[in-house]
């Protein structure tokens, strides 16, 4: 069985402070991990995926297979980063997605 | 970009009636679409995987006779909540997997708010 764990329901940081949203996974195969973001009153959208090793809006995430983690990081938080962030694992022939419970990021001005 | 629409955006119905929600991929073909349910302040829960031309695959605990899924074409999947009850009130979200791409990327619809009175 696959599982995605996001231990923090809410993370509050001051503007300009570093951000780290934690994500741990459990999966027997080779995982494909993603971060999705949902801004207030908007649909869920892809933020970044581990396979492309990209930086989007200043966010990065590194897959650590040894620690089974895929933490999302940003060196300097901005107010516009306030949103719900979901870590997700894609697997299976039909590309089933398992979502974590989400972390609400609140950036305090 | 890839766009997924849902219709209606919100619906209010009486207990015992059936409600159909449509999910469309507007500018790409999707052999696979997914239906999720999201409770207030909670994560998305996968209900079923909808495959064009074949039966949907339901997650454990989801009643297939209550939540009917039809994926009639490469751009349309429908979710019908049959004999709806107040406990079915929720936010229903669909997503579509774009066909032929290397990455397993999904594009999400805006969601449908269902309220059963």
XYZ file of C-alpha atoms in Angstrom:
226
model
C 0.000 0.000 0.000
C 1.170 3.479 -0.734
C 0.936 6.363 1.631
C 1.896 10.008 1.697
C 2.371 11.796 4.993
C 2.421 15.512 5.554
C 2.904 15.948 9.288
C 2.051 19.637 9.506
C -1.494 20.847 8.955
C -0.464 24.463 9.274
C 2.853 26.173 8.843
C 3.163 29.854 9.612
C 6.272 31.766 8.655
C 7.182 35.413 8.336
C 7.758 36.973 4.966
C 11.356 36.486 3.941
C 11.888 33.483 6.191
C 12.802 30.058 4.786
C 10.051 27.537 4.219
C 10.141 23.770 4.392
C 7.011 21.719 3.916
C 7.593 18.124 4.877
C 6.464 15.108 2.909
C 7.270 11.468 3.508
C 6.055 8.574 1.434
C 5.703 4.839 1.586
C 5.754 2.920 -1.681
C 7.273 -0.371 -2.729
C 7.976 0.609 -6.323
C 9.791 3.488 -7.930
C 7.881 6.595 -6.904
C 6.923 9.588 -8.945
C 6.383 12.461 -6.585
C 4.720 15.772 -7.118
C 3.775 18.887 -5.226
C 0.415 20.460 -5.973
C -0.747 23.856 -4.763
C -4.223 25.216 -4.232
C -4.517 28.963 -3.831
C -7.605 30.430 -2.234
C -10.679 29.898 -4.432
C -8.641 28.320 -7.215
C -8.318 24.822 -8.528
C -5.550 22.465 -7.659
C -2.527 22.889 -9.891
C 0.796 21.240 -10.334
C 3.687 23.058 -8.675
C 6.570 20.776 -9.451
C 7.575 17.173 -10.019
C 10.649 15.400 -8.824
C 11.565 13.938 -12.164
C 12.225 17.298 -13.775
C 14.271 18.700 -10.890
C 12.969 22.161 -11.593
C 12.465 25.248 -9.513
C 9.049 26.828 -9.755
C 8.246 30.154 -8.073
C 11.423 29.712 -6.081
C 10.353 26.331 -4.712
C 12.469 23.211 -4.996
C 12.024 19.658 -3.814
C 14.537 16.841 -3.775
C 13.590 13.216 -3.673
C 15.508 11.428 -0.941
C 14.929 7.726 -1.400
C 16.940 6.825 1.669
C 14.700 8.893 3.894
C 11.641 8.403 1.658
C 11.083 12.121 1.710
C 10.213 14.823 -0.782
C 10.272 18.033 1.215
C 9.331 21.317 -0.449
C 11.645 24.235 0.216
C 11.901 27.902 -0.523
C 14.639 30.158 0.861
C 12.535 33.308 1.218
C 8.774 33.117 1.664
C 6.510 35.606 -0.078
C 2.978 36.557 0.896
C 1.660 35.170 -2.352
C 2.950 31.740 -1.351
C 0.130 31.424 1.174
C -1.894 28.412 0.005
C -2.597 24.752 0.589
C 0.190 22.466 -0.522
C -0.329 18.804 -1.271
C 2.357 16.237 -1.761
C 1.292 13.443 -4.096
C 2.582 10.109 -5.267
C 1.745 8.782 -8.724
C 1.746 5.037 -9.225
C 0.045 2.157 -10.920
C -0.832 1.409 -14.505
C -3.538 4.032 -14.554
C -1.337 6.481 -12.778
C -3.268 6.493 -9.546
C -2.506 9.452 -7.356
C -2.306 9.323 -3.598
C -2.432 12.685 -1.881
C -1.101 13.704 1.456
C -3.408 15.476 3.850
C -2.032 18.846 2.865
C -0.240 21.653 4.651
C -1.598 25.140 4.816
C 1.201 27.629 4.424
C 0.530 31.011 5.953
C 3.056 33.738 5.233
C 2.808 36.556 7.718
C 3.615 40.014 6.356
C -1.938 24.704 -21.303
C -4.284 21.858 -20.611
C -7.711 22.811 -19.324
C -10.265 20.680 -17.552
C -13.778 21.918 -16.944
C -16.517 20.686 -14.686
C -20.220 21.309 -14.899
C -22.066 22.346 -12.883
C -19.868 24.288 -10.510
C -22.423 23.908 -7.765
C -25.677 22.042 -7.411
C -28.310 21.788 -4.731
C -30.700 18.875 -4.849
C -33.280 17.134 -2.746
C -32.573 13.901 -0.974
C -33.354 10.902 -3.153
C -32.670 12.563 -6.485
C -29.765 11.855 -8.813
C -27.163 14.375 -9.860
C -24.826 14.199 -12.841
C -21.481 15.981 -12.897
C -19.540 16.361 -16.119
C -15.793 16.532 -16.491
C -14.327 17.637 -19.806
C -10.802 17.983 -21.077
C -11.076 20.992 -23.350
C -7.879 20.950 -25.380
C -6.484 17.450 -25.038
C -7.584 13.848 -25.057
C -7.695 11.942 -21.823
C -7.890 8.173 -21.751
C -7.899 8.329 -17.995
C -9.797 10.617 -15.703
C -10.025 10.539 -11.959
C -12.793 11.483 -9.561
C -12.006 12.794 -6.128
C -14.003 13.873 -3.156
C -12.831 16.570 -0.809
C -14.340 17.227 2.575
C -13.946 20.631 4.210
C -10.374 21.289 5.268
C -9.357 17.785 4.263
C -7.342 16.261 1.487
C -8.576 14.814 -1.768
C -9.801 11.275 -1.580
C -9.662 9.277 -4.789
C -13.033 7.731 -5.496
C -12.479 6.052 -8.823
C -10.408 5.911 -11.969
C -12.362 6.362 -15.149
C -11.035 4.790 -18.360
C -12.411 5.595 -21.765
C -14.290 2.661 -23.199
C -14.121 0.454 -20.140
C -15.488 0.169 -16.634
C -14.280 2.470 -13.929
C -12.056 1.199 -11.172
C -13.418 2.106 -7.761
C -11.444 2.583 -4.597
C -12.212 0.497 -1.584
C -15.249 1.695 0.272
C -16.751 3.591 -2.663
C -20.117 2.233 -3.768
C -20.083 1.723 -7.519
C -23.869 1.557 -7.690
C -24.165 4.878 -5.968
C -21.452 6.723 -7.837
C -21.898 5.823 -11.482
C -19.045 6.766 -13.760
C -19.195 6.831 -17.523
C -16.218 7.739 -19.700
C -17.936 7.895 -23.047
C -15.264 9.709 -25.023
C -11.678 10.859 -24.793
C -12.792 14.248 -23.540
C -15.749 13.497 -21.296
C -16.344 11.594 -18.086
C -19.481 11.846 -15.992
C -20.129 11.077 -12.357
C -23.728 10.431 -11.370
C -24.586 10.446 -7.701
C -27.688 8.286 -7.499
C -30.322 8.622 -4.796
C -28.317 11.353 -3.148
C -28.420 11.805 0.616
C -27.164 14.658 2.795
C -24.001 12.700 3.625
C -23.118 12.829 -0.077
C -22.762 16.589 0.197
C -19.181 17.360 -0.647
C -16.810 18.924 -3.132
C -16.218 16.662 -6.110
C -13.127 17.185 -8.226
C -12.115 15.497 -11.427
C -8.750 15.352 -13.077
C -7.608 14.207 -16.478
C -4.385 12.581 -17.469
C -3.098 13.907 -20.731
C -2.525 11.134 -23.263
C 0.873 10.537 -24.765
C 3.054 12.624 -22.530
C 6.095 11.307 -20.763
C 5.226 12.610 -17.354
C 2.316 11.328 -15.349
C 0.695 14.701 -15.122
C -2.864 15.378 -14.238
C -4.886 18.490 -14.811
C -7.626 19.297 -12.383
C -11.087 20.660 -12.842
C -12.366 23.484 -10.660
C -14.625 21.179 -8.678
C -18.366 20.827 -8.135
C -19.980 21.688 -4.836
C -22.868 19.294 -4.178
C -25.363 20.068 -1.454
C -28.083 17.547 -0.729
C -30.976 18.848 1.310
